[in-house]
XYZ file of C-alpha atoms in Angstrom:
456
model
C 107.077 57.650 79.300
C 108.256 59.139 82.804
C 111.598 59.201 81.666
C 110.819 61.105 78.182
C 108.422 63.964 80.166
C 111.372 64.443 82.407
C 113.915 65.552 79.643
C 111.562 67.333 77.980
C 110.931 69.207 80.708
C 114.771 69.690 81.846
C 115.121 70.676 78.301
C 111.917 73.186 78.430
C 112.942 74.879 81.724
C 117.197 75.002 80.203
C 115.204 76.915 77.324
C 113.560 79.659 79.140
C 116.595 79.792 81.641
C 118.659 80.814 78.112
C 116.072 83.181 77.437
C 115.806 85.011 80.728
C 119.591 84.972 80.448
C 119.878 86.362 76.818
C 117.468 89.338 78.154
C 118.700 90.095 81.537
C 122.405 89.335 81.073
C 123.318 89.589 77.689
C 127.237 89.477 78.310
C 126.623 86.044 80.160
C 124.641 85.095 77.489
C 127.391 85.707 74.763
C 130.181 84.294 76.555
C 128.135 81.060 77.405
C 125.955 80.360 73.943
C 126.617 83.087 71.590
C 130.254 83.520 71.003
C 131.059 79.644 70.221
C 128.410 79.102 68.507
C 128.901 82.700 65.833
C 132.626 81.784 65.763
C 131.875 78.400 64.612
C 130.088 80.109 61.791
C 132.683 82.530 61.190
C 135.441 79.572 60.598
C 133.499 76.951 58.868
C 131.710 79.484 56.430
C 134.244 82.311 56.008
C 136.083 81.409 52.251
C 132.600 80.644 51.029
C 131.211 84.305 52.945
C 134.163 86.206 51.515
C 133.692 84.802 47.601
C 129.966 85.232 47.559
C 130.422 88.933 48.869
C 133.134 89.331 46.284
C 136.269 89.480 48.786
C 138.547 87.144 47.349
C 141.237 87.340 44.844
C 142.471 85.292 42.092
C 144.614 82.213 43.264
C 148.456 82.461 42.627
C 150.321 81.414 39.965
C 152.091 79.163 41.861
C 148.459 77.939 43.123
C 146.831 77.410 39.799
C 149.619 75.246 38.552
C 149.335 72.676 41.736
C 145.807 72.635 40.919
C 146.553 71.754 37.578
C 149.001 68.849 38.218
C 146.031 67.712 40.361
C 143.026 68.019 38.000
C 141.161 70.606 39.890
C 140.482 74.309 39.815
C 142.442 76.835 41.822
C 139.365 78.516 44.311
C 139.712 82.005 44.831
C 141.634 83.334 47.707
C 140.119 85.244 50.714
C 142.115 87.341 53.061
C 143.735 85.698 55.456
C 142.145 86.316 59.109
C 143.486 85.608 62.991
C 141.457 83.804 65.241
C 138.349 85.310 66.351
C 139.023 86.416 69.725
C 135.879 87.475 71.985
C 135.095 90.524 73.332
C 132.385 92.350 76.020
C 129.951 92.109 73.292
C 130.938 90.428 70.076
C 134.365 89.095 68.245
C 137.124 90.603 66.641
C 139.378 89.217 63.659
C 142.367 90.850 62.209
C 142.299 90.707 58.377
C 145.208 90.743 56.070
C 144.401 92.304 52.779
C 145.127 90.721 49.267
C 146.952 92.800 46.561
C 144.788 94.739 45.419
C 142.283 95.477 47.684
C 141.045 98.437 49.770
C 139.661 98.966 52.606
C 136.362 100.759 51.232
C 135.713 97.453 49.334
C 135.031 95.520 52.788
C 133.329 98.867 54.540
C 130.650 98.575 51.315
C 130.055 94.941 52.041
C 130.153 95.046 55.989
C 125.873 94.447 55.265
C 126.297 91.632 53.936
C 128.834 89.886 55.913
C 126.262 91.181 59.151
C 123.575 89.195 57.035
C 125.214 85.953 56.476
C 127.058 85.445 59.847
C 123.452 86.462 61.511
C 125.079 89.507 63.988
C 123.599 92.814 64.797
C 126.385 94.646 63.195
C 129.693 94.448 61.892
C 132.505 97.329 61.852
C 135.660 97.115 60.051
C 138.443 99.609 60.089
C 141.933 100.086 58.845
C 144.637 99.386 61.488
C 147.975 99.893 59.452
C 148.869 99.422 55.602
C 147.586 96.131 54.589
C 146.142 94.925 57.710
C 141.987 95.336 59.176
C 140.001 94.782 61.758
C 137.015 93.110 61.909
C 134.868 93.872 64.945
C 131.249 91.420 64.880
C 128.620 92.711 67.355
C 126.536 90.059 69.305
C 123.401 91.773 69.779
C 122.141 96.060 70.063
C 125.000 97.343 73.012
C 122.867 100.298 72.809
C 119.207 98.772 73.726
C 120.619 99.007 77.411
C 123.609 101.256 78.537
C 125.064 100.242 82.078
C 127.923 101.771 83.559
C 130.313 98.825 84.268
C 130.874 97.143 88.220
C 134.350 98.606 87.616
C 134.516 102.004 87.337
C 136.539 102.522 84.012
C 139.594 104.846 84.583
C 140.256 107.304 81.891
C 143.778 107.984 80.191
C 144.400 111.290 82.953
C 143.491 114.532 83.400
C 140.831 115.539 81.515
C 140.238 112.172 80.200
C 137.482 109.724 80.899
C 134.854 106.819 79.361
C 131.719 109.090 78.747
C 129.343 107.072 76.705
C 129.163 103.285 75.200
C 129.963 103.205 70.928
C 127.493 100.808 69.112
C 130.430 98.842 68.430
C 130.864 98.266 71.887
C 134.002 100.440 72.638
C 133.758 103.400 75.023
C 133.888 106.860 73.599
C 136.366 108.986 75.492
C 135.835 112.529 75.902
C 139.165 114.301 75.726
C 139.693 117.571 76.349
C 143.005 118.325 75.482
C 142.606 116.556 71.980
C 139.076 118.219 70.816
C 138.952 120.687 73.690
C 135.959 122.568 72.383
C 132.379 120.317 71.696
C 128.892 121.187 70.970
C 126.296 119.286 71.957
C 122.868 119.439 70.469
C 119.670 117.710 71.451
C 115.524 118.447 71.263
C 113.558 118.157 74.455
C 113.849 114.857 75.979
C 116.067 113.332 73.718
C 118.822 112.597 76.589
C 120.710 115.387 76.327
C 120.644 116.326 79.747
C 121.697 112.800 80.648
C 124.714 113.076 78.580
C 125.508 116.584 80.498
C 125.370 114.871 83.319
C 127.697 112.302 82.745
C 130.365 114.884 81.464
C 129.713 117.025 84.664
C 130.490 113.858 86.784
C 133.466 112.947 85.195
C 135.119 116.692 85.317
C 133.908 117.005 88.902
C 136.067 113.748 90.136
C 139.145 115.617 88.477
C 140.608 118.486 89.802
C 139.667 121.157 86.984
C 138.042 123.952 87.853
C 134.021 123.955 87.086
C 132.400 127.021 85.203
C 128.314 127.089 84.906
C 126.395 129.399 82.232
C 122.798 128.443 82.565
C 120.280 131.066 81.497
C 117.581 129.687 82.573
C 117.723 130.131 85.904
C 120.333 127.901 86.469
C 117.619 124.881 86.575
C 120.057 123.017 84.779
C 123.028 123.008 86.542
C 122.251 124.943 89.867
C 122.132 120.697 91.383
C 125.815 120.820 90.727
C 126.468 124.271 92.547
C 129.032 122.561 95.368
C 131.532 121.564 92.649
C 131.154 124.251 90.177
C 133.598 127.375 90.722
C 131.531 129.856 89.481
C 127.618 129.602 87.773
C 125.744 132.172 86.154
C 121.991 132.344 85.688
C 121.162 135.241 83.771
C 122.348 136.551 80.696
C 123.521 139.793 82.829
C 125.631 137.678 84.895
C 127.134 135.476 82.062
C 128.130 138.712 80.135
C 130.297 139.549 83.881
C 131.387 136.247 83.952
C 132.284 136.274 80.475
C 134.889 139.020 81.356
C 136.513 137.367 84.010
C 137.044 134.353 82.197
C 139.169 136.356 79.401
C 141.147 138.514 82.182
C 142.133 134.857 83.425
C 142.652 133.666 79.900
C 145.350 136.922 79.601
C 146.644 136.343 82.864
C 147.428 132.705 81.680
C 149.220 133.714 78.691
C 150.985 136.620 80.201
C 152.611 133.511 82.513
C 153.708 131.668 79.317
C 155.298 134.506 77.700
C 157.381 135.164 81.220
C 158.355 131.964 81.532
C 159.157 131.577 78.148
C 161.662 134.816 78.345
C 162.817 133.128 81.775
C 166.414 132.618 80.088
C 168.834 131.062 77.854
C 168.043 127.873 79.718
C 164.027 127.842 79.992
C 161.890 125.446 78.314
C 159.929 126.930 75.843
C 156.299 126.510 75.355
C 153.291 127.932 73.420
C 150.726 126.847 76.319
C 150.126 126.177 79.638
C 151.288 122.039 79.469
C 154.471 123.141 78.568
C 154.965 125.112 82.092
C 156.707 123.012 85.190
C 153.697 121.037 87.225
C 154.442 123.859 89.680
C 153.374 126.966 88.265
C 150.725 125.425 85.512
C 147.289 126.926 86.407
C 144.510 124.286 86.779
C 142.235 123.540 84.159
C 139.236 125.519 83.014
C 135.734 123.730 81.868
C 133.168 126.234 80.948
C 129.680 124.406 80.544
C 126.725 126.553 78.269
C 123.764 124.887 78.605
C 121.079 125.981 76.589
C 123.057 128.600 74.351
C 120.105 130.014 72.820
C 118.723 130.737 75.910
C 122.099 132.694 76.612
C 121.522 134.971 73.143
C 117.869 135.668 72.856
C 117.491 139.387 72.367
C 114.045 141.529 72.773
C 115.637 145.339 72.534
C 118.598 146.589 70.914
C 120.474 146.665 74.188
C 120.200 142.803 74.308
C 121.504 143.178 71.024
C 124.629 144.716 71.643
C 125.108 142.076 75.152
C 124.296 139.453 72.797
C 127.140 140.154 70.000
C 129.336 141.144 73.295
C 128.759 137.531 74.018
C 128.971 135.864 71.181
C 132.690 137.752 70.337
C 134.027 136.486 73.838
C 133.120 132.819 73.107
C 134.826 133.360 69.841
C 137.990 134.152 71.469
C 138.207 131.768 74.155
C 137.373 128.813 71.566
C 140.194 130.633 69.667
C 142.515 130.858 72.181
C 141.119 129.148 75.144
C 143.005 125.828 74.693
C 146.643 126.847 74.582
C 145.068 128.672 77.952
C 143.763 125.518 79.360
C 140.310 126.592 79.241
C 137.607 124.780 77.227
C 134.085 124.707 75.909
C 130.934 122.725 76.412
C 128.139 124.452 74.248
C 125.075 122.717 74.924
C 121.527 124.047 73.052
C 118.259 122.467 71.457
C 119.945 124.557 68.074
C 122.854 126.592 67.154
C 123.246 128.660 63.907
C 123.197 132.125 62.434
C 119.703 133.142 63.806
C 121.573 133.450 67.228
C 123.266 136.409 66.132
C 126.145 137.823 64.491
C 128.978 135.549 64.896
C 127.305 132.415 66.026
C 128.336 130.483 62.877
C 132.293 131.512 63.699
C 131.673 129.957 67.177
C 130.252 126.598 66.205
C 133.205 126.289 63.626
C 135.542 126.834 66.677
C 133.873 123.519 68.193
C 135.079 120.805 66.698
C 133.527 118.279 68.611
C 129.927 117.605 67.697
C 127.269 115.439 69.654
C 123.837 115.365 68.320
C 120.974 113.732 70.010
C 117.329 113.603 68.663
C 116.461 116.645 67.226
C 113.051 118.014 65.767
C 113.943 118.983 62.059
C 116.503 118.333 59.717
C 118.468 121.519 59.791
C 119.450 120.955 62.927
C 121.260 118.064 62.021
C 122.557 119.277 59.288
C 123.769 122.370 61.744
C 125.974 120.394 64.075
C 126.930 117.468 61.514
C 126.610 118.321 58.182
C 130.314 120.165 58.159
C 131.558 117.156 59.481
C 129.906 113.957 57.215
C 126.441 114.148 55.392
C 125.980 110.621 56.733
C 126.003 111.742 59.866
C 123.892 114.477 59.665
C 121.315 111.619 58.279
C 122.183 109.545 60.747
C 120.930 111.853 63.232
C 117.981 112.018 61.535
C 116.794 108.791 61.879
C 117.444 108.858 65.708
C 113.630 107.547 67.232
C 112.077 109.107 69.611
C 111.278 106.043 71.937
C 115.406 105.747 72.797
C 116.332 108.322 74.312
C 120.401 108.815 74.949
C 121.240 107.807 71.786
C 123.372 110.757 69.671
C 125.918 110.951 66.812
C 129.450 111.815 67.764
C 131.995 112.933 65.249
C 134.803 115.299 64.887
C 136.460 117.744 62.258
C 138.072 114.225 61.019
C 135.058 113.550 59.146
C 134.567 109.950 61.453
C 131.816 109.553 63.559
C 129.432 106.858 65.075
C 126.556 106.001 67.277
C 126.690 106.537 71.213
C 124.496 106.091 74.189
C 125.679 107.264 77.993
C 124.602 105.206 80.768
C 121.273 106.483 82.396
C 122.322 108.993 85.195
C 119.348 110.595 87.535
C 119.575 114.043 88.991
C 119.711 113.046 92.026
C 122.759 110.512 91.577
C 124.584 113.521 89.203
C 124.272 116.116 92.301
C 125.405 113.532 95.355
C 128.796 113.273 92.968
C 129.045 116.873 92.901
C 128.648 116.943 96.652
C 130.746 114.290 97.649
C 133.792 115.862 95.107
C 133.380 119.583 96.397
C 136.371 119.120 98.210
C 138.262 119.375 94.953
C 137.286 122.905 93.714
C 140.711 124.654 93.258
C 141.264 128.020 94.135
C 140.662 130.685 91.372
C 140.421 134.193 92.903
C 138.643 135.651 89.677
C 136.037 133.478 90.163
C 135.294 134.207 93.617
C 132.506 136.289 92.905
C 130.535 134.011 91.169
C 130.819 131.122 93.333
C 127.484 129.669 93.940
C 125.850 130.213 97.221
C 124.492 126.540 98.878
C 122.854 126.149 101.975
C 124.604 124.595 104.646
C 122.948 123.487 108.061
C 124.804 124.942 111.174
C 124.475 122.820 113.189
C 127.137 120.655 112.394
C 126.096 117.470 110.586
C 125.712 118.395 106.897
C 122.555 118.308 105.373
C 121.764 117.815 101.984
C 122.813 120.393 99.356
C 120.576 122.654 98.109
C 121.682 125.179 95.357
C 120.279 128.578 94.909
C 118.270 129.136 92.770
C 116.207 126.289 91.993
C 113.139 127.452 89.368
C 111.715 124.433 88.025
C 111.773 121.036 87.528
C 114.794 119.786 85.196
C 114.394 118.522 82.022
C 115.763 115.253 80.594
């Protein structure tokens, strides 16, 4: 009787260790339990999963008349499949499509296959002609976003991990493939956490920072000893509005020179086609709270308003052949900013839309991109914040979530990476002033102005 209390309580405590593991360290968790016993499903059920959700093809010719000579029936064929390999959070198969079939035909019955190999999602996508892959999710990688032990390095400059893709890949924010991006997101919805992330990864590259904060610079004002210039009034972002475009012609001015250099000079349309010598450093210019940057009480705001809105236009226009690029960041963006708003947010090709409070603001930053994602925004709750919809003018998109990043952490980057704010003489007037003890240990940062107490 000893003996049996024992192992049944060895077996109790095993059973709440498993549990405690499953919720505190779900990668453990898979790699111990979960992965050999789903891929165990996964082989031993997979010709009869693939029939019943109507995968399969007709056997062979060749097939059907073995079966014959044998007395049985030829079964149906499913596609063939590698191993399934484990990942950080699930498995992945490669899938070899029969003749005949598409790839829409296993995106419509990705539900089903979820269903009857009991995973939290499954996400297939084309790889090359013929060929899929099959990625199964272990449990919700979005219920808790960590940034890994490792920091993750990004592909180069103006590369980098920002946020973690519900199927468990990283979504990288690259500028010089969608260098413009609009970001929309209702109060408290994680938007802020998301701008925080992007500010940290531009501030450990050496790109030069550009603030437009309206609202007193609140927002961004914690980042003042890496950004290269910050505005906080819609006065000020009209001036450094102008600057930015004198740069932008300088920058093109030094294209066309080099391009009429001689018989023997490389040409180029942009600034990555100049030697590493002579390319001017990248430009990042971060809008937070656009609407903030266009509301208009007199007909003189009016006319700084359109002045504004016509100087965006042509840096998202022209900007990225320039090497300067856009981060539009507002709780909405459409035509009731003004005259020309709707031009601007079609220059943006990048879209990221958090939690928003109506419809047509979903519809505003995803709707020209996939209905389903506008509707997937939609349904974003309001007890998770971070999570947004990402797509692009490609039409794909899919779920994110960035690690949690506090204020606090978000400015000591800044502070420890001011050392890498380039030079840019246009910009010297709109550096932000921070106050520095004297007296020769270096106290913490404090930027100038600081309102009121930041949003998430």
């Amino acid at each position: 009787m000893t003996d049996t209390v024992w192992v049944l309580t060895l077996c109790l405590v095993g059973v709440i260790a498993l549990l405690v593991l499953r919720r505190r360290m779900p990668v453990a968790f898979w790699w111990l339990v979960g992965y050999p016993l789903v891929a165990l499903r996964v082989v031993t059920t997979y010709r009869a999963t693939m029939d019943a959700c109507g995968l399969t093809v007709p056997a062979s010719a060749v097939r059907r008349a073995t079966a014959r000579l044998v007395g049985r029936e030829a079964a149906p064929v499913p596609p063939r499949r590698s191993l399934p390999l484990p990942t950080g959070s699930g498995l992945v198969m490669r899938l070899r499509m029969a003749t005949g079939q598409a790839p829409e035909d296993f995106m419509a019955s990705a539900d089903r296959l979820r269903h009857a190999w009991a995973a939290h999602a499954v996400h297939i996508r084309p790889t090359k002609p013929g060929w899929l892959e099959l990625r199964l999710i272990g449990w919700d990688v979005l219920n808790d976003v960590r940034r890994p032990v490792r920091q993750r390095k990004g592909g180069g400059l103006l590369t980098f991990p920002l946020a973690l893709r519900e199927d468990g890949r990283w979504h990288v924010r690259d500028f010089r493939t969608v260098p413009h991006e609009l970001i929309l997101g209702a109060t408290q919805s994680g938007k802020s956490v998301f701008l925080r992330n992007l500010v940290c990864g531009l501030a450990r590259q050496p790109v030069v920072l550009v603030g437009i904060d309206c609202k007193w610079g609140v927002e961004l004002a914690p980042f003042a000893p890496r950004l290269s210039a910050l505005a906080d009034t819609p006065d000020r972002a009209n001036e450094l509005l102008d600057a930015l475009l004198d740069e932008m012609e300088a920058r093109f001015r030094l294209v066309g020179l080099s391009s009429a250099a001689g018989p023997d000079a490389v040409l180029t349309s942009d600034v990555w086609g100049l030697p590493e010598k002579v390319r001017p450093v990248p430009v990042v210019v971060v809008v937070d709270e656009v609407a903030e940057l266009f509301l208009a009480a007199n007909r003189d705001d009016e006319k700084r308003r359109d002045s504004m809105v016509t100087k965006l236009i042509r840096i998202a226009q022209l900007g990225r052949a320039a090497g300067i690029y856009l981060e539009v960041c507002g709780q909405r963006f459409g035509s009731e900013l003004g005259k020309g708003a709707t031009m601007l947010r079609a220059q943006l090709t990048g879209r990221v839309c958090h939690r928003v409070n109506d419809e047509s603001s979903a519809n505003m930053a995803l709707a020209d991109v996939s209905p389903e994602a506008a509707l997937a925004a939609t349904a974003i709750p309001a007890e998770r914040p971070g999570v947004a919809i990402v797509g692009d003018s490609s039409g794909g998109w899919s779920r994110i979530r960035s690690p949690h990043l506090s204020l606090d952490e978000a400015a000591a980057v800044c502070r420890a990476s001011s050392a890498l704010v380039p030079e840019l003489p246009r910009l010297d007037a709109f550096r932000p002033a921070v106050a520095v003890e004297s007296a020769g240990t270096t106290a913490p940062v404090t930027p100038v102005p600081s309102a009121r107490p930041v949003t998430e």
